[in-house]
CSV table of C-alpha atoms (C1' of nucleotides) in Angstrom, one decimal:
chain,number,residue,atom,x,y,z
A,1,UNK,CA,0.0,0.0,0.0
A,2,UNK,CA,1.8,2.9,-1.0
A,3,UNK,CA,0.5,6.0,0.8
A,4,UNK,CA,1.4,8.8,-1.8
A,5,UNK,CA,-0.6,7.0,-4.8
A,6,UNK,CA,1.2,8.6,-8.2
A,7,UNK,CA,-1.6,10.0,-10.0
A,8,UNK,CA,-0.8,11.5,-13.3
A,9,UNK,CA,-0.9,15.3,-11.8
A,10,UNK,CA,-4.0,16.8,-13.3
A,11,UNK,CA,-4.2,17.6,-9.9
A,12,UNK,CA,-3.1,21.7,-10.1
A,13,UNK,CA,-6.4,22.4,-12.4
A,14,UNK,CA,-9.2,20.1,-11.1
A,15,UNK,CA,-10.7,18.4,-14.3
A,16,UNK,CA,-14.4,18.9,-13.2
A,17,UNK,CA,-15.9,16.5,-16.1
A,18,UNK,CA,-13.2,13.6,-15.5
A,19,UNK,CA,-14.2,14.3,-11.5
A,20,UNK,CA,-17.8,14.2,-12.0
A,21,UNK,CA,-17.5,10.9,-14.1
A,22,UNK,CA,-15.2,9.6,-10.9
A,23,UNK,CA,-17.4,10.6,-8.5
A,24,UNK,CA,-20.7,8.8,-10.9
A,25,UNK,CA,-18.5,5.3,-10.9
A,26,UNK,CA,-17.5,5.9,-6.8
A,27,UNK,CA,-21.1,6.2,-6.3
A,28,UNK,CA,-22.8,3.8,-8.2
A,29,UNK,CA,-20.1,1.0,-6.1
A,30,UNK,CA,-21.2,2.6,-2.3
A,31,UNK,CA,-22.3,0.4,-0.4
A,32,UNK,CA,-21.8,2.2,2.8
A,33,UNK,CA,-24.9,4.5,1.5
A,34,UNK,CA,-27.4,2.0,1.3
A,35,UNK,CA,-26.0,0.1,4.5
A,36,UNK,CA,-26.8,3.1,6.5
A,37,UNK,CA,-30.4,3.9,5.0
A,38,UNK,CA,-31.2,0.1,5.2
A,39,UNK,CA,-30.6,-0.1,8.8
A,40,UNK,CA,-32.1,3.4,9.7
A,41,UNK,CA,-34.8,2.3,8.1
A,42,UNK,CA,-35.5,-1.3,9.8
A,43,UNK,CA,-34.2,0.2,13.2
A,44,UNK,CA,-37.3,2.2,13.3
A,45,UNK,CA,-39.7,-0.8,12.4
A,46,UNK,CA,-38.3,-2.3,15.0
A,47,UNK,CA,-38.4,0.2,17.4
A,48,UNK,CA,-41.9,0.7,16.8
A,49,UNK,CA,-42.9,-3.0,16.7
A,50,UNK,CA,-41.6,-3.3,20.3
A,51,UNK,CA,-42.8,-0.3,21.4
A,52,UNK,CA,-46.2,-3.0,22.2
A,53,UNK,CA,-44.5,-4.8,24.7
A,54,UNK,CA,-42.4,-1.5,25.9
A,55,UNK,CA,-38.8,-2.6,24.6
A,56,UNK,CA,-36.6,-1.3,22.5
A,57,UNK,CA,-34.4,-3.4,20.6
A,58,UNK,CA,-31.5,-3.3,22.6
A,59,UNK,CA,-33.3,-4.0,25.6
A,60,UNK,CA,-34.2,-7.5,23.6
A,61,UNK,CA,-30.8,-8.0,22.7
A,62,UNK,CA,-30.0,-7.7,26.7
A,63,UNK,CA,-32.2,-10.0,27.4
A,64,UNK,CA,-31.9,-12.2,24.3
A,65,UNK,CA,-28.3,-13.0,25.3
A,66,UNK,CA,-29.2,-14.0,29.4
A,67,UNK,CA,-31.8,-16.1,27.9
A,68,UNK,CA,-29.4,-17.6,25.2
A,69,UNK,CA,-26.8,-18.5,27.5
A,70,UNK,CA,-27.7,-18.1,31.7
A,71,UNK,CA,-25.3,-17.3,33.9
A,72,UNK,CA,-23.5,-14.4,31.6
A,73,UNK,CA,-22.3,-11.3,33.5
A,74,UNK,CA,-23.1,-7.5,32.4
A,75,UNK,CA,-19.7,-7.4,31.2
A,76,UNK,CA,-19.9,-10.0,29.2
A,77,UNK,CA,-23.0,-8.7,27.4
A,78,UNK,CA,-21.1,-5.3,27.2
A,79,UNK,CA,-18.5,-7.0,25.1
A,80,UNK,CA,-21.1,-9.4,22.7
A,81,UNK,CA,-23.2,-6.3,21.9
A,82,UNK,CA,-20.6,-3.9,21.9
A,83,UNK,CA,-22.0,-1.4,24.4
A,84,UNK,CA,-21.0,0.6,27.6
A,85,UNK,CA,-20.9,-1.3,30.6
A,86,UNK,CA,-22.1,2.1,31.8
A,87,UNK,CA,-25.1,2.4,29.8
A,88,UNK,CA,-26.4,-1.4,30.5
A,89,UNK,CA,-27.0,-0.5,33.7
A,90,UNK,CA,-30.7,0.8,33.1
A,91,UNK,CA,-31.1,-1.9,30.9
A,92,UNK,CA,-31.1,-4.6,33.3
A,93,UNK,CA,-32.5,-2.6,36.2
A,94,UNK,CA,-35.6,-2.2,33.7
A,95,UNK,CA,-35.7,-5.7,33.0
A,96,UNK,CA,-35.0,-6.3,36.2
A,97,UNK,CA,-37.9,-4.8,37.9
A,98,UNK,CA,-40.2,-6.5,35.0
A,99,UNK,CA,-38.6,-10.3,37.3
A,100,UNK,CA,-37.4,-11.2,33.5
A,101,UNK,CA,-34.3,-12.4,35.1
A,102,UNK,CA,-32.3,-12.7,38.4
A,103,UNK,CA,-28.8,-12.1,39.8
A,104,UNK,CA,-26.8,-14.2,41.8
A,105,UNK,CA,-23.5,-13.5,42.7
A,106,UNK,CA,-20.6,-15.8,41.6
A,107,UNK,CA,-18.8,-18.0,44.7
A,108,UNK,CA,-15.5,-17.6,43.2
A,109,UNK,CA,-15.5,-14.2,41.8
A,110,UNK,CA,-17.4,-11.6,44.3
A,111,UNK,CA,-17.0,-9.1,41.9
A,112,UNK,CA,-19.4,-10.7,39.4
A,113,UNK,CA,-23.2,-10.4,39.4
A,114,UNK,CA,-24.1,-13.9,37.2
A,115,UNK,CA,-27.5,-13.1,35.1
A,116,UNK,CA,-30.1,-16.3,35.0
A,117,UNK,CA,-33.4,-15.4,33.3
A,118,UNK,CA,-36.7,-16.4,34.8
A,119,UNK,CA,-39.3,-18.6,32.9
A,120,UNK,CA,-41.4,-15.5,32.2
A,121,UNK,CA,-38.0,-14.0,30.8
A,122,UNK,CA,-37.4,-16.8,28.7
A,123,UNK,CA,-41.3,-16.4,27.7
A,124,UNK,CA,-40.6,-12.8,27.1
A,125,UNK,CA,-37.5,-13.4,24.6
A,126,UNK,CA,-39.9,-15.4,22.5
A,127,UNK,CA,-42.6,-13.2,22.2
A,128,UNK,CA,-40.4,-10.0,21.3
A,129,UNK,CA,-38.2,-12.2,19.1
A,130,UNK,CA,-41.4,-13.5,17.3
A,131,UNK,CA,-42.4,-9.4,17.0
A,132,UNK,CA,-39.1,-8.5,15.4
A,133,UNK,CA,-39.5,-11.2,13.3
A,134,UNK,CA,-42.9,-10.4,12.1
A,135,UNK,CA,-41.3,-6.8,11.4
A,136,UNK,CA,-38.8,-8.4,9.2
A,137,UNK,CA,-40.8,-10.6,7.2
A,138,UNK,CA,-42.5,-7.1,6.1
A,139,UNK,CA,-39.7,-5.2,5.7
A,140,UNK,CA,-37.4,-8.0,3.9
A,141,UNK,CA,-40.7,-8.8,1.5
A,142,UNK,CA,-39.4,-8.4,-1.5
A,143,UNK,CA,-36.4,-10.9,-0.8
A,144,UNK,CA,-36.6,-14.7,-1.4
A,145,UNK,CA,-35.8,-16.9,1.5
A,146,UNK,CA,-32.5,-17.7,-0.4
A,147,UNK,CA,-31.6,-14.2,-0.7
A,148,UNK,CA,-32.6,-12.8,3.3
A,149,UNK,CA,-30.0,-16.0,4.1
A,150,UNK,CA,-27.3,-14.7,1.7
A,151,UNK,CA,-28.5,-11.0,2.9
A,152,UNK,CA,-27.4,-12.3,6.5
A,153,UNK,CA,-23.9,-13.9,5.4
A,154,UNK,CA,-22.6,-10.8,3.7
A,155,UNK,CA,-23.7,-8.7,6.6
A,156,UNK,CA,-22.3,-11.0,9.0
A,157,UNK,CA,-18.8,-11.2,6.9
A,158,UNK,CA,-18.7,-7.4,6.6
A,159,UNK,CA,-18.7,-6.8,10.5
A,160,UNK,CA,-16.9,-10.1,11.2
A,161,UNK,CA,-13.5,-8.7,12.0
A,162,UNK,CA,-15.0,-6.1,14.4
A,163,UNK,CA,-13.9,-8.6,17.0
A,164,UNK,CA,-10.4,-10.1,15.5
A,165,UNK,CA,-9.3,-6.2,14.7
A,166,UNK,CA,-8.4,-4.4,18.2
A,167,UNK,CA,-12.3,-5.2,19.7
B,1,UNK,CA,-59.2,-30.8,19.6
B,2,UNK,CA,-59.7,-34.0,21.8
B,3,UNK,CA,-59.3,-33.1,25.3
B,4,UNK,CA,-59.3,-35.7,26.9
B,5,UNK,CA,-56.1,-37.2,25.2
B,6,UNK,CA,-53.1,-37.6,27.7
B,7,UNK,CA,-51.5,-35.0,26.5
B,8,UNK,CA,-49.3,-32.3,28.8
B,9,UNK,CA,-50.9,-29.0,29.0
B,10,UNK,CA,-47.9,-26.7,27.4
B,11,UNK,CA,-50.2,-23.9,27.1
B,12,UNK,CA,-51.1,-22.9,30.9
B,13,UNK,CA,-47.5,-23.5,32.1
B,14,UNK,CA,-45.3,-22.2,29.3
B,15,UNK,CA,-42.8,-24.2,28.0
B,16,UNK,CA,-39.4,-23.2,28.5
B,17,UNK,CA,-38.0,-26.0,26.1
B,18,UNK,CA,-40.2,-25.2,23.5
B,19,UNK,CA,-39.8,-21.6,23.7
B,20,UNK,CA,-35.7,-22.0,24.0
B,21,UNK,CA,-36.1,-23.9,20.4
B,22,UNK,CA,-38.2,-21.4,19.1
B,23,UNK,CA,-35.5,-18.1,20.2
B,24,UNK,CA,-33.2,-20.2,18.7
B,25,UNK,CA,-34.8,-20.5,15.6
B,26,UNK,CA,-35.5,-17.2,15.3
B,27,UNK,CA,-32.0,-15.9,15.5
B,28,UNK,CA,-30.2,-17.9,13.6
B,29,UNK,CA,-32.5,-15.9,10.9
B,30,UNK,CA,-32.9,-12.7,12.0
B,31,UNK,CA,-31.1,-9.8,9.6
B,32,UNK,CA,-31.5,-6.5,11.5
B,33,UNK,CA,-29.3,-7.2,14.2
B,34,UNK,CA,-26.0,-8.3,11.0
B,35,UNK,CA,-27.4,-5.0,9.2
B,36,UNK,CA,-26.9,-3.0,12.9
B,37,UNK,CA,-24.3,-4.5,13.8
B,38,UNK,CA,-22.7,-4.2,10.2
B,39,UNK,CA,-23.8,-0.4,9.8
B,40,UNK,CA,-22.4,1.2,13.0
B,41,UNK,CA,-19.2,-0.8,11.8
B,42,UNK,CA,-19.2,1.2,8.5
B,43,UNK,CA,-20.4,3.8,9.9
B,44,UNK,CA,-16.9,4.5,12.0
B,45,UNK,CA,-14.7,3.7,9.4
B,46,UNK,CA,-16.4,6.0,7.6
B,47,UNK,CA,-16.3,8.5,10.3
B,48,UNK,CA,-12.8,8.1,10.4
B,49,UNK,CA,-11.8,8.3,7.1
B,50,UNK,CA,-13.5,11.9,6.5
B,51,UNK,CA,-12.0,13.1,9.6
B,52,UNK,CA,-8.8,13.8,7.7
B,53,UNK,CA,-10.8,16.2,5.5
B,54,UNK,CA,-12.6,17.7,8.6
B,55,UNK,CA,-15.9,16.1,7.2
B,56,UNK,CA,-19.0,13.3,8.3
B,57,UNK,CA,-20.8,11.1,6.2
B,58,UNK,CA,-24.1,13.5,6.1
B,59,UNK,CA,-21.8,16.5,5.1
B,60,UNK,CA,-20.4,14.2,2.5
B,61,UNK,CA,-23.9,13.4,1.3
B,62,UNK,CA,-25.5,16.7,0.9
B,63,UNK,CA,-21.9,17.9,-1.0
B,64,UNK,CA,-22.4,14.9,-3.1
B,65,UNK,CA,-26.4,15.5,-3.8
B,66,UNK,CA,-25.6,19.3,-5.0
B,67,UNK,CA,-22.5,17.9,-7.4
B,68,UNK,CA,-24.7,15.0,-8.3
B,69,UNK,CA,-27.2,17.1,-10.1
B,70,UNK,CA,-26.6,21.3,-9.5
B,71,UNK,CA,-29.5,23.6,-8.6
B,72,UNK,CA,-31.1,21.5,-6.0
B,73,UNK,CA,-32.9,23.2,-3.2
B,74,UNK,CA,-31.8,22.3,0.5
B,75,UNK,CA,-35.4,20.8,1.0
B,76,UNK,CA,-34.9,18.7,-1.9
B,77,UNK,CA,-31.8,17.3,-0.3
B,78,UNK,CA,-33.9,17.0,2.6
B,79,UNK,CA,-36.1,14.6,1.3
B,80,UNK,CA,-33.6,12.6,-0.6
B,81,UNK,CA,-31.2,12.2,2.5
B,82,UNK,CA,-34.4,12.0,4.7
B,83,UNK,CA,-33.0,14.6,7.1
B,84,UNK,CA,-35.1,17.2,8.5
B,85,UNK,CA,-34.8,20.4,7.0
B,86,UNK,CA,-34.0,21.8,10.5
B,87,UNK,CA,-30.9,19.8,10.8
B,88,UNK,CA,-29.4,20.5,7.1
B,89,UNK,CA,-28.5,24.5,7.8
B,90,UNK,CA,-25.7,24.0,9.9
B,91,UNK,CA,-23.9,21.8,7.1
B,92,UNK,CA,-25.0,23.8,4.7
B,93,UNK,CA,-23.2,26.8,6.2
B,94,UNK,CA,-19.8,24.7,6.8
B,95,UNK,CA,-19.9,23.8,3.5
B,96,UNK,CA,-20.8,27.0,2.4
B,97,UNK,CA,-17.9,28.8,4.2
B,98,UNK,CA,-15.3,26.4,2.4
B,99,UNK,CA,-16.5,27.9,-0.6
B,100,UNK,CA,-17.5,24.2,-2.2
B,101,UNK,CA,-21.0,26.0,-3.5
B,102,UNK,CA,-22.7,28.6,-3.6
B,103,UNK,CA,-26.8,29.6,-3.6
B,104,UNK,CA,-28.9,31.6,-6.2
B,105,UNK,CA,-32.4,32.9,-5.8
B,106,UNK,CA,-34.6,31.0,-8.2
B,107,UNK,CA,-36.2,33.9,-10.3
B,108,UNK,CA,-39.5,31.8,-10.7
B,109,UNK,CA,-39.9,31.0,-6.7
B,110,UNK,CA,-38.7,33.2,-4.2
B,111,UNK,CA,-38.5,31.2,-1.2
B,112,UNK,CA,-36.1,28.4,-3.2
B,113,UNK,CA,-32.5,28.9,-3.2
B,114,UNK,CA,-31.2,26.5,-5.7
B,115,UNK,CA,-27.3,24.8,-4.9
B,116,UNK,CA,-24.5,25.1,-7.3
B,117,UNK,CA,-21.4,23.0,-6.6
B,118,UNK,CA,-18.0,25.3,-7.3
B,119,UNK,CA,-15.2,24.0,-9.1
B,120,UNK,CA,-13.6,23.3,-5.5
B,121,UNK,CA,-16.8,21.4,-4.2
B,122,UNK,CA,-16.6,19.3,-7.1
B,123,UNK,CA,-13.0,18.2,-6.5
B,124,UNK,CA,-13.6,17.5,-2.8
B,125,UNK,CA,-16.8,15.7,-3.6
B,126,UNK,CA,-14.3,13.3,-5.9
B,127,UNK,CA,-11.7,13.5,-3.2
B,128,UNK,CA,-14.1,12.6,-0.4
B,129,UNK,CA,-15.9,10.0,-1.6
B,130,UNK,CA,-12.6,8.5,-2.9
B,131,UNK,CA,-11.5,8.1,0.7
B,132,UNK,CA,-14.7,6.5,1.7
B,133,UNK,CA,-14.2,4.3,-1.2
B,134,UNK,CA,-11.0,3.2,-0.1
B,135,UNK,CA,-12.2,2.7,3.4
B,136,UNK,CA,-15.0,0.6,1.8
B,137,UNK,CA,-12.0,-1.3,0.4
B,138,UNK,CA,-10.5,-2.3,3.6
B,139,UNK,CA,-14.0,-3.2,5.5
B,140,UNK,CA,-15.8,-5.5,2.3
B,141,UNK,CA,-12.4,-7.0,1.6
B,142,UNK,CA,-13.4,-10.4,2.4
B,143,UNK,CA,-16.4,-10.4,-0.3
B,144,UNK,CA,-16.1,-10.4,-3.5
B,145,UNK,CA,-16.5,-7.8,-6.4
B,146,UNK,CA,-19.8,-10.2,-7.4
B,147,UNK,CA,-21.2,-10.2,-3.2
B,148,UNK,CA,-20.2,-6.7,-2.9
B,149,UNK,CA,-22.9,-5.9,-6.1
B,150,UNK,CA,-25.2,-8.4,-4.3
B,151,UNK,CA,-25.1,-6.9,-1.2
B,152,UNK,CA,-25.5,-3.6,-2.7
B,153,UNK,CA,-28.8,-4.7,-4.8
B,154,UNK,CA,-30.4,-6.3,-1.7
B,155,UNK,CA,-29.9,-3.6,0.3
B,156,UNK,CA,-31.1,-1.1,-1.7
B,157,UNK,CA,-34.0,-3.6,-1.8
B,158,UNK,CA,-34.4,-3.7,1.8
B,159,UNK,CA,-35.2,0.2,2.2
B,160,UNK,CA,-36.5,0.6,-1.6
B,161,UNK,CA,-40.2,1.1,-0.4
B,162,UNK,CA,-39.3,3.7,2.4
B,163,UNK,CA,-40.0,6.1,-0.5
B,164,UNK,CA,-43.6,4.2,-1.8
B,165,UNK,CA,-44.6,4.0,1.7
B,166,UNK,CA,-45.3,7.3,3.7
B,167,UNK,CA,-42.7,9.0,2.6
C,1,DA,C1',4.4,-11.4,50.3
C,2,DC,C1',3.0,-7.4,48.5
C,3,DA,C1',2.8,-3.5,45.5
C,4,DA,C1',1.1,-2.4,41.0
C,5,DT,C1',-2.4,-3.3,37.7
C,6,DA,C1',-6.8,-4.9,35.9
C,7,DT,C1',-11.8,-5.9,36.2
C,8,DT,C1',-16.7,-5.3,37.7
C,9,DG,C1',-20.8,-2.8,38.6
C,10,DT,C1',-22.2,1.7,39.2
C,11,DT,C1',-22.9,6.9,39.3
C,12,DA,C1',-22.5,11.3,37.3
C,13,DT,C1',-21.9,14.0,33.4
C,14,DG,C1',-21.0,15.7,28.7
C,15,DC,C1',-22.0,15.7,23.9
C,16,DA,C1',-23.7,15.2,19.4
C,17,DA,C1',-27.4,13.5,16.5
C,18,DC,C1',-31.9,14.1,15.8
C,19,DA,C1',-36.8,15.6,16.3
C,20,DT,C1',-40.4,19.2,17.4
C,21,DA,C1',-42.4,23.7,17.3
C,22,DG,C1',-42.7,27.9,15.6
C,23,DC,C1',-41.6,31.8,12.6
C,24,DA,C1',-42.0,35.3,8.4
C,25,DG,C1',-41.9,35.3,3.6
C,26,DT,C1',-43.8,33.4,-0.6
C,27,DC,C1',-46.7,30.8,-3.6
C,28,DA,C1',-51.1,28.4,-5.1
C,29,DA,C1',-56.1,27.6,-5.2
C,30,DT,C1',-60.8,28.1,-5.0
D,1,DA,C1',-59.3,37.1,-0.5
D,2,DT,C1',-58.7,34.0,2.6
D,3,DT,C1',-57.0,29.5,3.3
D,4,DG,C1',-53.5,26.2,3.1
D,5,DA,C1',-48.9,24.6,1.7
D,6,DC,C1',-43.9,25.2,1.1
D,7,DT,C1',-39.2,27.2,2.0
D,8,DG,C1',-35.3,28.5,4.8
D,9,DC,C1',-34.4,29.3,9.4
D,10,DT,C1',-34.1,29.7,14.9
D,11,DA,C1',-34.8,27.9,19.2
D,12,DT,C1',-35.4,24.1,22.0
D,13,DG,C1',-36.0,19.4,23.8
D,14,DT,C1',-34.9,14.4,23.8
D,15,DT,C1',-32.0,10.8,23.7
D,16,DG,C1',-28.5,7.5,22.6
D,17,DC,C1',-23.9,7.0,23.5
D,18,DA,C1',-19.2,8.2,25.4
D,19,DT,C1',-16.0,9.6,29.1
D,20,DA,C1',-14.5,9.9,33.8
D,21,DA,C1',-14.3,8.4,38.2
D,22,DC,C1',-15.3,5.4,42.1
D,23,DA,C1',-15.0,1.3,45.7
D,24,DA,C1',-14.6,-3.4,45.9
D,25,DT,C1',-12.4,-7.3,44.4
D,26,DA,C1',-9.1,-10.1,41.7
D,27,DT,C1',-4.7,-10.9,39.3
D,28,DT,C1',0.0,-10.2,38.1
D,29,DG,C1',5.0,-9.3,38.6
D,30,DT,C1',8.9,-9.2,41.1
DNA sequence: ACAATATTGTTATGCAACATAGCAGTCAAT
DNA sequence: ATTGACTGCTATGTTGCATAACAATATTGT
């Protein structure tokens, strides 16, 4: 990777018509673009589609991932969703207060609150999941089955080295 | 149907088993969280790589929509970027102030102020989105020139009726 | 053994993105 | 001629997310 790139220097007088046919090609590639729009835009259905059951999605995702695997600490979630350990606080004090899970500290480790979900927490996972899903089923409509499953693998191999990088 | 069947009750009591099977299988299908997940990713990077050019990805856009076609209005770029019109004059002055264009009355409608990219705004336009190209680059690496087309197409295919909707 | 360092859960606080409400000026329509 | 709609703009509120710091506990290095 060189860092100066050596570029034939038409860059003193700025050639608008070869820029504007560089900027047509960059743009009709961007992927970023549509990334963004897509996932403002299904962020909001599901916001909305659990505002029934007074979640939002990150509070499922909390919960999701106690249900998924008991006995995870906040810190551990922190790191799986990529949040604050500061701003999960609320989180589970919310879901918390709903008895959707319970805390129990860990014998070997006082400093570690272990997470266990309750059976209505387990119940509650379900039903938001199924919501989310019913959101996604509209939203993804006009994708096959074949193509929401190869929709999935590309997003999951564009973000996959979030962790592996510096995470 | 038959009641009296000796058959457990799962309905009263739910059941944890079945419900466990049933989050399960809903996540290992559900999108939204990959297209979160994969978005804020971008997102960063892309953050990052307009940094160097004292620049976000929304100031990028609204440059990019007046080079794209000259003589838009801000409340056109409104609706395209789905920003509110509120939130665009602050980046329209920055922008603005680096001389990249410049406004003219429209002599037909005097509340419109149509946008005309300068010989400068053009090259940073090309010289923006090159470095979110090349930061693009780096984070799709592991697809493809074909999966990074695919992803594109079902992306934009994903958010394609936010216009037909309500918009 | 013990000092230095790291981790956990938590509070307090700042910030930046974004939305809402309202304005005066202009246009369109019946 | 009034009513409604649109533009560019200011002011303001909400909120998601980040930083900084803390006490308690655990781990590491020497």
């Amino acid at each position: 990777m060189d860092e100066t790139t050596s570029r034939p220097k038409r860059a003193l007088v700025p050639d608008t018509k070869a820029a504007l046919e560089d900027i047509r090609q960059t743009l009709s590639q961007l992927v970023g673009y549509h990334l963004r729009r897509a996932s403002v835009y299904d962020m909001n259905g599901a916001v909305a589609a659990l505002e029934a059951v007074d979640a939002r999605p990150i509070t499922m995702s909390v919960l999701v991932s106690i249900v998924e695997q008991p006995g995870r600490t906040s810190a551990d979630i922190c790191r799986i969703l990529a949040i604050k350990r500061a701003n999960i606080v609320g989180l589970l004090q919310a879901l918390e207060s709903r008895g959707l899970f319970t805390r129990r500290d860990d014998p070997a480790d006082q400093r570690l609150q272990r997470l266990y979900p309750t059976p209505e927490g387990i119940e509650a996972a379900r039903h938001w999941l199924s919501l989310v899903q019913a959101h996604e089923d509209r939203i993804l409509a006009r994708l096959s089955a074949g193509e929401r499953a190869e929709l999935r693998r590309l997003l999951a191999l564009v973000w996959a080295d979030e962790r592996t990088e510096d995470g």
